[in-house]
């Protein structure tokens, strides 16, 4: 995904990323799409100045949140029946997701946004449990925004460590990503301060 987005202009890269993210969370085919990698690649482009960081974060957040809303809508309307989902994801995985929704649907909806595959399945299954759209949105939207924004920032700050960040992000949930983003921001701020004060320090030394 990084190679794909890197070869096209900024506006088209944004549109391509949004289409992938919407499909990744909105359709069952999203089980096979690189949602996390797409947001990180978009962040890398933002760090390179191809697109603005804030715009990348807004577009990524909107696309994944709208995709989840579409998935929830499809679940409410019927969508794929359970036997078709079993064929696509397996009985064991689907059963685990369904059991996690029993009695703690809000927590499951929120946490699922941070992990591939379940991010695609949970909105559809949550709708089938009778969860209202308002409850779903209140649980999903804040985490979708935090997830997308954190990954965009990580991608923008990753630089030469992009491949390592992509690997870790694919395995970690939002808490780990948040800590990583905070560390990356702290390192960036310290380096910026060091560069800003270096000329003054050199000037003082030359006067001495």
Coordinates of C-alpha atoms in Angstrom, one line a residue:
X1 CA 0.0 0.0 0.0
X2 CA 2.9 2.3 0.7
X3 CA 4.3 1.8 -2.8
X4 CA 0.9 2.4 -4.3
X5 CA 0.1 5.6 -2.5
X6 CA 3.7 6.9 -3.0
X7 CA 3.3 6.9 -6.8
X8 CA 0.3 9.1 -7.1
X9 CA -0.5 12.8 -6.3
X10 CA -1.6 13.9 -2.9
X11 CA -5.4 14.3 -3.6
X12 CA -5.6 11.0 -5.4
X13 CA -3.7 9.3 -2.6
X14 CA -6.3 10.6 -0.1
X15 CA -9.1 9.4 -2.2
X16 CA -7.5 6.0 -2.7
X17 CA -6.8 5.6 1.0
X18 CA -10.4 6.6 1.8
X19 CA -11.9 4.0 -0.6
X20 CA -9.7 1.3 0.9
X21 CA -10.6 2.2 4.5
X22 CA -14.3 2.5 3.8
X23 CA -14.3 -0.9 2.1
X24 CA -12.1 -2.4 4.9
X25 CA -14.5 -1.6 7.6
X26 CA -17.7 -1.5 5.6
X27 CA -17.6 -4.7 3.5
X28 CA -16.7 -8.3 4.3
X29 CA -14.0 -8.1 1.6
X30 CA -12.3 -5.8 4.1
X31 CA -11.1 -8.9 5.9
X32 CA -8.4 -9.0 3.1
X33 CA -7.6 -5.3 2.9
X34 CA -4.7 -3.6 4.7
X35 CA -6.5 -1.0 6.9
X36 CA -3.7 -0.3 9.3
X37 CA -1.0 -0.3 6.6
X38 CA -3.1 2.2 4.5
X39 CA -3.4 4.7 7.4
X40 CA 0.3 4.4 8.2
X41 CA 1.2 4.9 4.5
X42 CA -1.0 8.0 4.4
X43 CA 0.8 9.3 7.5
X44 CA 4.1 8.6 5.8
X45 CA 3.1 10.7 2.9
X46 CA 1.9 13.4 5.3
X47 CA 5.3 13.4 6.9
X48 CA 6.9 13.8 3.5
X49 CA 4.8 16.9 2.8
X50 CA 2.7 15.2 0.1
X51 CA -0.5 15.8 2.0
X52 CA -1.2 17.8 5.2
X53 CA -1.2 15.8 8.4
X54 CA -4.5 17.1 9.7
X55 CA -6.2 16.4 6.4
X56 CA -4.8 12.9 6.3
X57 CA -6.1 12.3 9.9
X58 CA -9.6 13.7 9.1
X59 CA -9.9 11.7 5.9
X60 CA -8.8 8.5 7.5
X61 CA -11.1 9.0 10.5
X62 CA -14.1 9.8 8.3
X63 CA -13.6 6.9 5.9
X64 CA -13.2 4.2 8.6
X65 CA -16.1 5.6 10.7
X66 CA -18.4 5.8 7.6
X67 CA -17.4 2.2 6.7
X68 CA -18.4 1.0 10.2
X69 CA -21.7 2.8 9.8
X70 CA -22.3 1.1 6.5
X71 CA -21.4 -2.3 8.0
X72 CA -23.8 -1.7 10.9
X73 CA -26.6 -0.7 8.5
X74 CA -26.0 -3.9 6.5
X75 CA -26.2 -5.9 9.7
X76 CA -29.5 -4.3 10.6
X77 CA -30.9 -4.9 7.1
X78 CA -29.8 -8.6 7.2
X79 CA -26.6 -8.5 5.2
X80 CA -24.7 -11.8 5.1
X81 CA -26.3 -14.6 7.0
X82 CA -24.3 -16.4 9.7
X83 CA -23.4 -19.5 7.5
X84 CA -21.9 -17.2 4.9
X85 CA -19.8 -15.4 7.5
X86 CA -18.6 -18.8 8.8
X87 CA -17.4 -19.7 5.4
X88 CA -15.4 -16.5 5.2
X89 CA -13.9 -16.2 8.6
X90 CA -14.3 -19.6 10.3
X91 CA -16.7 -20.9 12.9
X92 CA -14.2 -20.5 15.8
X93 CA -13.3 -16.9 15.1
X94 CA -17.0 -15.9 14.5
X95 CA -18.1 -17.6 17.7
X96 CA -15.4 -15.7 19.8
X97 CA -16.6 -12.4 18.4
X98 CA -20.3 -13.2 19.0
X99 CA -19.6 -14.3 22.6
X100 CA -17.7 -11.1 23.3
X101 CA -20.8 -9.1 22.3
X102 CA -22.9 -10.8 24.9
X103 CA -23.3 -8.5 27.9
X104 CA -20.4 -6.1 26.9
X105 CA -21.3 -5.0 23.4
X106 CA -20.2 -1.4 24.0
X107 CA -16.7 -2.4 25.0
X108 CA -16.4 -4.9 22.2
X109 CA -17.5 -2.3 19.6
X110 CA -14.9 0.2 20.9
X111 CA -12.0 -2.2 21.2
X112 CA -12.7 -3.9 17.8
X113 CA -11.8 -0.8 15.9
X114 CA -8.1 -1.3 16.9
X115 CA -7.8 -4.8 15.4
X116 CA -8.0 -6.1 11.8
X117 CA -10.8 -8.5 10.8
X118 CA -12.9 -7.9 13.9
X119 CA -13.1 -4.2 12.9
X120 CA -14.9 -5.6 9.8
X121 CA -17.2 -8.1 11.6
X122 CA -18.2 -6.4 14.8
X123 CA -20.4 -3.6 13.5
X124 CA -22.4 -6.1 11.4
X125 CA -22.8 -8.5 14.3
X126 CA -23.5 -5.7 16.8
X127 CA -26.5 -4.6 14.7
X128 CA -27.9 -8.1 14.8
X129 CA -27.8 -8.1 18.6
X130 CA -30.3 -5.2 18.7
X131 CA -27.8 -2.5 19.6
X132 CA -29.1 1.0 18.6
X133 CA -27.3 3.1 16.1
X134 CA -26.8 5.8 18.6
X135 CA -25.1 3.4 21.1
X136 CA -23.0 2.0 18.3
X137 CA -21.9 5.4 17.1
X138 CA -21.0 6.7 20.6
X139 CA -18.8 3.6 21.2
X140 CA -17.3 3.4 17.7
X141 CA -16.7 7.0 16.5
X142 CA -14.3 8.3 19.2
X143 CA -12.1 5.2 18.9
X144 CA -12.2 5.3 15.1
X145 CA -11.0 8.9 15.3
X146 CA -8.3 8.1 17.8
X147 CA -7.2 5.0 15.9
X148 CA -6.8 6.8 12.6
X149 CA -5.2 9.9 14.0
X150 CA -2.7 7.9 16.0
X151 CA -1.7 5.8 13.0
X152 CA -1.4 8.9 10.8
X153 CA 0.9 10.5 13.4
X154 CA 3.0 7.4 13.7
X155 CA 3.3 7.1 9.9
X156 CA 4.3 10.8 9.7
X157 CA 7.0 10.4 12.4
X158 CA 8.2 7.0 11.5
X159 CA 10.7 8.0 8.8
X160 CA 13.2 5.2 8.2
X161 CA 11.6 3.1 10.8
X162 CA 8.3 2.8 8.8
X163 CA 8.5 -1.0 8.3
X164 CA 9.1 -1.6 12.0
X165 CA 6.2 0.7 13.0
X166 CA 3.9 -1.0 10.5
X167 CA 4.7 -4.4 11.9
X168 CA 4.2 -3.3 15.5
X169 CA 1.0 -1.5 14.6
X170 CA -0.4 -4.5 12.9
X171 CA 0.0 -6.5 16.1
X172 CA -0.8 -3.9 18.8
X173 CA -4.0 -2.4 20.0
X174 CA -4.7 1.3 20.6
X175 CA -3.1 1.5 24.1
X176 CA 0.3 0.4 22.6
X177 CA -0.2 2.7 19.6
X178 CA -1.0 5.6 21.9
X179 CA 2.2 5.0 24.0
X180 CA 4.3 4.7 20.8
X181 CA 2.8 7.9 19.4
X182 CA 3.5 9.8 22.6
X183 CA 7.1 8.6 22.6
X184 CA 7.5 9.5 19.0
X185 CA 6.1 13.0 19.6
X186 CA 8.4 13.5 22.6
X187 CA 11.4 12.5 20.5
X188 CA 10.4 14.8 17.7
X189 CA 9.8 17.7 20.1
X190 CA 13.2 17.2 21.8
X191 CA 15.0 17.1 18.4
X192 CA 13.2 20.2 17.3
X193 CA 14.2 22.1 20.4
X194 CA 17.8 20.9 20.0
X195 CA 17.9 22.2 16.4
X196 CA 16.3 25.5 17.4
X197 CA 18.8 26.1 20.2
X198 CA 21.9 24.9 18.4
X199 CA 22.7 28.1 16.5
X200 CA 22.4 30.2 19.7
X201 CA 24.7 27.8 21.5
X202 CA 27.3 28.0 18.7
X203 CA 27.0 31.8 18.7
X204 CA 27.6 31.9 22.4
X205 CA 30.6 29.6 22.1
X206 CA 32.2 31.7 19.4
X207 CA 31.8 34.8 21.5
X208 CA 33.5 33.1 24.4

